Short mmCIF file of C-alpha atoms and ligand atoms in Angstrom, two decimals:
data_model
loop_
_atom_site.label_atom_id
_atom_site.label_comp_id
_atom_site.label_asym_id
_atom_site.label_seq_id
_atom_site.Cartn_x
_atom_site.Cartn_y
_atom_site.Cartn_z
CA MET A 1 3.27 14.76 3.63
CA LYS A 2 4.46 18.62 4.25
CA SER A 3 2.83 21.02 1.97
CA LEU A 4 5.44 22.96 -0.26
CA VAL A 5 5.56 26.96 -0.94
CA VAL A 6 7.87 27.55 -3.94
CA GLY A 7 9.12 31.10 -4.93
CA ASN A 8 10.14 31.13 -8.70
CA TRP A 9 12.36 34.65 -8.82
CA LYS A 10 12.84 34.44 -12.30
CA LEU A 11 14.67 37.07 -13.79
CA TYR A 12 12.97 38.91 -11.31
CA VAL A 13 16.09 39.33 -8.85
CA GLY A 14 19.59 40.14 -10.87
CA THR A 15 22.18 40.31 -8.54
CA ILE A 16 23.45 38.82 -4.94
CA PRO A 17 23.03 41.54 -2.78
CA GLU A 18 19.68 41.95 -4.38
CA GLY A 19 19.26 38.30 -3.17
CA LYS A 20 20.66 38.63 -0.01
CA LYS A 21 18.43 41.74 0.94
CA LEU A 22 15.29 39.46 -0.15
CA LEU A 23 16.16 36.48 1.85
CA ARG A 24 17.18 38.21 5.03
CA SER A 25 13.75 39.81 4.76
CA ILE A 26 11.89 36.64 4.07
CA ASP A 27 13.94 34.84 7.07
CA LYS A 28 13.13 37.70 9.27
CA LYS A 29 9.41 37.88 8.91
CA PHE A 30 9.28 33.69 8.40
CA PRO A 31 6.04 32.86 9.98
CA ARG A 32 5.69 30.64 13.74
CA GLY A 33 4.28 27.67 13.33
CA SER A 34 4.43 27.41 9.37
CA ARG A 35 3.50 23.91 8.26
CA ALA A 36 4.70 24.25 4.76
CA LEU A 37 8.02 23.95 3.45
CA VAL A 38 9.31 26.80 1.68
CA ALA A 39 11.81 26.99 -1.14
CA VAL A 40 13.15 29.80 -2.92
CA CYS A 41 14.53 29.27 -6.82
CA PRO A 42 16.75 32.11 -7.62
CA PRO A 43 18.79 32.27 -10.84
CA VAL A 44 21.32 29.43 -10.11
CA PRO A 45 24.52 31.58 -9.61
CA LEU A 46 22.34 33.51 -7.09
CA ALA A 47 21.06 30.07 -5.66
CA VAL A 48 24.47 28.94 -4.87
CA ALA A 49 26.03 31.94 -3.28
CA LEU A 50 22.89 32.78 -1.42
CA LYS A 51 22.82 28.83 -0.15
CA LYS A 52 26.00 28.97 0.90
CA GLU A 53 26.05 32.10 2.80
CA TYR A 54 22.42 31.48 4.66
CA GLY A 55 22.74 30.07 7.94
CA GLY A 56 19.28 29.05 8.69
CA ARG A 57 17.21 25.95 8.02
CA ARG A 58 14.02 26.80 7.28
CA ILE A 59 14.56 28.30 3.67
CA LEU A 60 15.00 25.69 1.12
CA PHE A 61 16.91 26.32 -2.43
CA GLY A 62 16.22 25.28 -5.78
CA THR A 63 16.63 26.40 -9.29
CA GLN A 64 14.68 27.37 -12.23
CA ASP A 65 15.85 24.24 -14.91
CA VAL A 66 18.26 21.95 -15.12
CA SER A 67 20.03 19.67 -17.74
CA TYR A 68 19.03 16.08 -18.23
CA ASP A 69 22.90 15.45 -19.15
CA ALA A 70 24.53 14.72 -15.77
CA ASP A 71 28.20 14.95 -17.31
CA GLY A 72 30.04 14.86 -20.87
CA ALA A 73 30.55 17.41 -23.79
CA HIS A 74 27.41 19.61 -23.19
CA THR A 75 28.63 23.18 -23.26
CA GLY A 76 26.41 25.86 -21.18
CA SER A 77 24.63 22.85 -19.63
CA ILE A 78 24.02 23.03 -15.96
CA SER A 79 24.17 19.37 -14.63
CA PRO A 80 21.79 17.97 -11.88
CA VAL A 81 24.67 16.56 -10.11
CA THR A 82 26.56 20.13 -9.58
CA LEU A 83 23.28 21.92 -8.40
CA LYS A 84 23.10 18.88 -5.47
CA ALA A 85 26.90 19.21 -4.95
CA SER A 86 26.28 23.52 -4.13
CA GLY A 87 23.49 22.24 -1.70
CA ILE A 88 20.66 22.99 -4.14
CA GLU A 89 17.61 20.47 -3.10
CA TYR A 90 15.01 21.51 -5.62
CA VAL A 91 14.62 22.18 -9.00
CA ILE A 92 11.77 23.60 -11.20
CA LEU A 93 11.23 21.70 -14.59
CA GLY A 94 9.04 22.33 -17.54
CA HIS A 95 7.87 25.61 -16.49
CA ALA A 96 5.54 27.41 -19.28
CA GLU A 97 8.17 29.81 -19.94
CA LYS A 98 10.65 27.21 -20.80
CA ARG A 99 8.54 25.38 -22.95
CA ALA A 100 7.65 28.19 -24.84
CA LEU A 101 11.32 28.25 -25.31
CA GLY A 102 11.08 24.62 -26.89
CA ASP A 103 11.11 22.19 -23.51
CA THR A 104 9.44 19.51 -24.23
CA ASP A 105 7.33 16.98 -22.24
CA GLU A 106 9.70 14.41 -23.52
CA ASP A 107 12.57 16.60 -22.17
CA VAL A 108 10.72 17.37 -19.02
CA SER A 109 10.79 13.42 -18.19
CA LYS A 110 14.47 13.12 -18.85
CA LYS A 111 15.02 15.85 -16.69
CA ALA A 112 12.86 14.59 -14.14
CA VAL A 113 14.87 11.51 -13.92
CA ALA A 114 18.02 13.08 -14.16
CA ALA A 115 17.03 15.32 -11.37
CA LEU A 116 16.12 12.30 -8.84
CA ASN A 117 19.56 10.39 -10.03
CA ALA A 118 21.10 12.97 -8.31
CA LYS A 119 18.67 13.23 -5.44
CA LEU A 120 17.38 16.59 -5.94
CA HIS A 121 13.55 16.98 -5.65
CA PRO A 122 11.80 17.73 -9.06
CA ILE A 123 8.85 20.32 -9.02
CA ILE A 124 7.16 19.33 -12.34
CA CYS A 125 5.15 22.37 -14.01
CA VAL A 126 1.94 21.20 -15.86
CA GLY A 127 -1.30 22.66 -17.16
CA GLU A 128 -3.18 23.63 -20.17
CA ARG A 129 -2.14 26.61 -22.22
CA GLU A 130 -5.95 27.73 -22.38
CA ARG A 131 -9.26 26.57 -21.86
CA ASP A 132 -12.56 25.79 -23.55
CA ASP A 133 -16.03 25.26 -22.81
CA GLU A 134 -16.08 21.75 -24.27
CA GLY A 135 -13.22 20.60 -21.67
CA SER A 136 -10.53 19.38 -24.24
CA HIS A 137 -8.17 21.32 -22.12
CA PHE A 138 -8.24 17.82 -19.87
CA SER A 139 -7.18 15.65 -22.78
CA TYR A 140 -4.11 17.86 -23.29
CA LEU A 141 -3.54 18.16 -19.36
CA ALA A 142 -3.59 14.31 -19.36
CA LYS A 143 -0.90 13.96 -22.10
CA ASN A 144 1.08 16.52 -20.64
CA VAL A 145 1.13 14.89 -17.10
CA SER A 146 1.89 11.55 -18.34
CA VAL A 147 4.34 12.30 -21.16
CA SER A 148 6.12 14.41 -18.43
CA LEU A 149 6.42 11.84 -16.10
CA SER A 150 6.46 8.93 -18.22
CA ARG A 151 10.13 8.05 -17.32
CA VAL A 152 9.89 8.80 -13.46
CA GLU A 153 9.55 5.47 -11.76
CA SER A 154 6.32 5.22 -9.59
CA ALA A 155 9.30 4.33 -6.33
CA HIS A 156 9.87 7.65 -6.82
CA ALA A 157 6.71 9.23 -6.71
CA SER A 158 7.34 10.53 -2.81
CA ARG A 159 10.25 12.67 -4.35
CA LEU A 160 8.31 14.79 -6.73
CA THR A 161 5.93 17.51 -6.63
CA VAL A 162 3.69 18.55 -9.53
CA ALA A 163 2.70 21.91 -10.04
CA TYR A 164 -0.71 22.74 -11.71
CA ASP A 165 0.63 25.88 -13.13
CA PRO A 166 -2.11 26.55 -16.56
CA LEU A 167 -0.23 29.40 -18.53
CA TRP A 168 -3.52 31.16 -19.03
CA ALA A 169 -3.23 31.70 -15.34
CA ILE A 170 0.09 32.85 -14.52
CA GLY A 171 0.92 36.98 -14.73
CA GLU A 172 -3.05 37.72 -13.65
CA SER A 173 -4.00 40.12 -11.11
CA ASP A 174 -5.90 36.79 -9.06
CA PRO A 175 -5.89 33.55 -9.79
CA PRO A 176 -8.89 31.66 -10.82
CA ALA A 177 -11.67 30.53 -7.86
CA ALA A 178 -10.77 27.59 -5.90
CA ARG A 179 -13.31 25.37 -7.81
CA VAL A 180 -11.11 25.72 -10.89
CA VAL A 181 -7.75 24.90 -9.02
CA SER A 182 -9.76 21.89 -7.45
CA GLU A 183 -11.03 20.50 -10.70
CA GLY A 184 -7.18 20.94 -12.05
CA ILE A 185 -5.54 19.00 -9.13
CA ILE A 186 -8.11 16.04 -8.99
CA PHE A 187 -7.42 16.03 -12.39
CA ILE A 188 -3.71 15.41 -12.20
CA ARG A 189 -4.06 12.98 -9.47
CA LYS A 190 -6.44 10.93 -11.25
CA THR A 191 -3.76 10.64 -14.13
CA LEU A 192 -1.08 10.23 -11.49
CA VAL A 193 -3.03 7.20 -10.32
CA GLU A 194 -3.80 5.55 -13.99
CA LEU A 195 0.30 6.31 -14.57
CA TRP A 196 1.24 4.37 -10.96
CA GLY A 197 -1.81 2.56 -9.37
CA ARG A 198 -3.14 4.58 -6.45
CA ASP A 199 -0.68 3.98 -3.59
CA ALA A 200 2.59 5.71 -5.19
CA ALA A 201 0.26 8.46 -6.69
CA GLU A 202 -1.11 9.12 -3.48
CA LYS A 203 2.32 10.08 -1.96
CA THR A 204 2.91 13.08 -5.32
CA ARG A 205 2.47 16.51 -3.56
CA ILE A 206 0.36 18.52 -5.91
CA ILE A 207 0.64 22.82 -5.60
CA TYR A 208 -0.96 25.12 -7.72
CA GLY A 209 0.77 27.95 -9.37
CA GLY A 210 -0.62 31.32 -11.16
CA SER A 211 -1.15 34.80 -9.84
CA VAL A 212 -1.66 33.52 -5.96
CA ASN A 213 -1.21 36.41 -3.90
CA ALA A 214 -1.67 37.21 -0.21
CA GLU A 215 -5.28 37.80 -0.49
CA SER A 216 -6.47 34.68 -2.46
CA ALA A 217 -4.00 31.81 -0.59
CA LYS A 218 -5.77 30.97 2.05
CA ASN A 219 -8.83 30.65 0.16
CA LEU A 220 -7.43 28.46 -1.83
CA VAL A 221 -6.10 26.17 0.92
CA ASP A 222 -9.41 26.06 2.97
CA ASN A 223 -10.85 25.51 -0.69
CA SER A 224 -8.95 23.36 -3.24
CA HIS A 225 -7.07 20.37 -2.87
CA VAL A 226 -3.41 22.22 -3.22
CA GLN A 227 -0.77 21.17 -1.25
CA GLY A 228 1.12 24.07 -1.72
CA PHE A 229 1.81 27.10 -4.30
CA LEU A 230 4.27 28.18 -7.18
CA VAL A 231 4.50 32.03 -6.81
CA GLY A 232 6.23 33.92 -9.50
CA ARG A 233 5.75 37.90 -8.95
CA ALA A 234 4.61 37.61 -5.21
CA SER A 235 7.63 35.25 -4.22
CA THR A 236 9.80 38.58 -4.54
CA ASP A 237 8.09 40.54 -2.22
CA ALA A 238 8.72 39.29 1.27
CA GLU A 239 5.54 40.54 3.06
CA SER A 240 3.40 38.78 0.24
CA PHE A 241 5.57 35.94 -0.21
CA VAL A 242 5.30 35.35 3.86
CA SER A 243 1.29 36.20 3.96
CA ILE A 244 0.89 33.38 1.46
CA MET A 245 3.20 31.15 3.47
CA LYS A 246 0.84 32.10 6.34
CA ALA A 247 -1.67 30.37 4.81
CA PHE A 248 -0.43 26.94 5.90
CA THR A 249 -0.18 27.98 9.82
C1 PEP B 301 4.62 31.21 -12.78
O1 PEP B 301 5.22 31.97 -13.75
O2 PEP B 301 4.16 29.97 -12.72
C2 PEP B 301 3.70 31.88 -11.60
C3 PEP B 301 2.88 31.27 -11.22
O3 PEP B 301 3.91 33.09 -11.79
P1 PEP B 301 2.74 34.42 -11.13
O4 PEP B 301 2.62 34.13 -9.51
O5 PEP B 301 3.70 35.95 -11.55
O6 PEP B 301 1.34 34.50 -11.95
#
């Protein structure tokens, strides 16, 4: 399975001209021989406009959320079917910032199914809010993963990415030690095995998010079990984002 580097542009990039400039710059600096898939996830109108204009193939497009309703009387929602029809391929679900606004594990699970039905690739964010010395964050993480994926059939395992994106690691100056990232990823894999059995669980990509930067990416790739990164701030600086991609060359 290919690794995946995802740029979550959040609301850091606000207009189409700004988005075009950043995209052009990433595309221009795109590292030769990168073994990772690369997706950028701007806000929906930007994602659709940029995808339409982008003539290349190496950058894929995603968004930062989607409705679990595919159609009907749901004012203000965006259907996964509309995203897919607009050339979008990936969708981040259950990001900590959406969970803080009320998204539950159940909601995330329903969104994942709707996204899969529309042939999108969900990137499902999980991760504990805080850690303690007794390790009780692992029971939080186990429930977080198993309920967020509870409606997803194991047959879809290979179309899913799980992002270990713990709230305590987001927005810091550096990510935690590779050992800590590794521990989280191994634990998530174990939870997937309990949910689906080993064969299916091995097919799901597990990436890490939380303060990844140009300086830390290579060390994490070499010393943890990451199969990619979810990148926030550093994804809106072309130089930094491309350096992170280079960790997979
Ligand atoms: C995030 O918000 O999921 C994230 C990884 O952000 P940052 O890279 O800025 O910590």
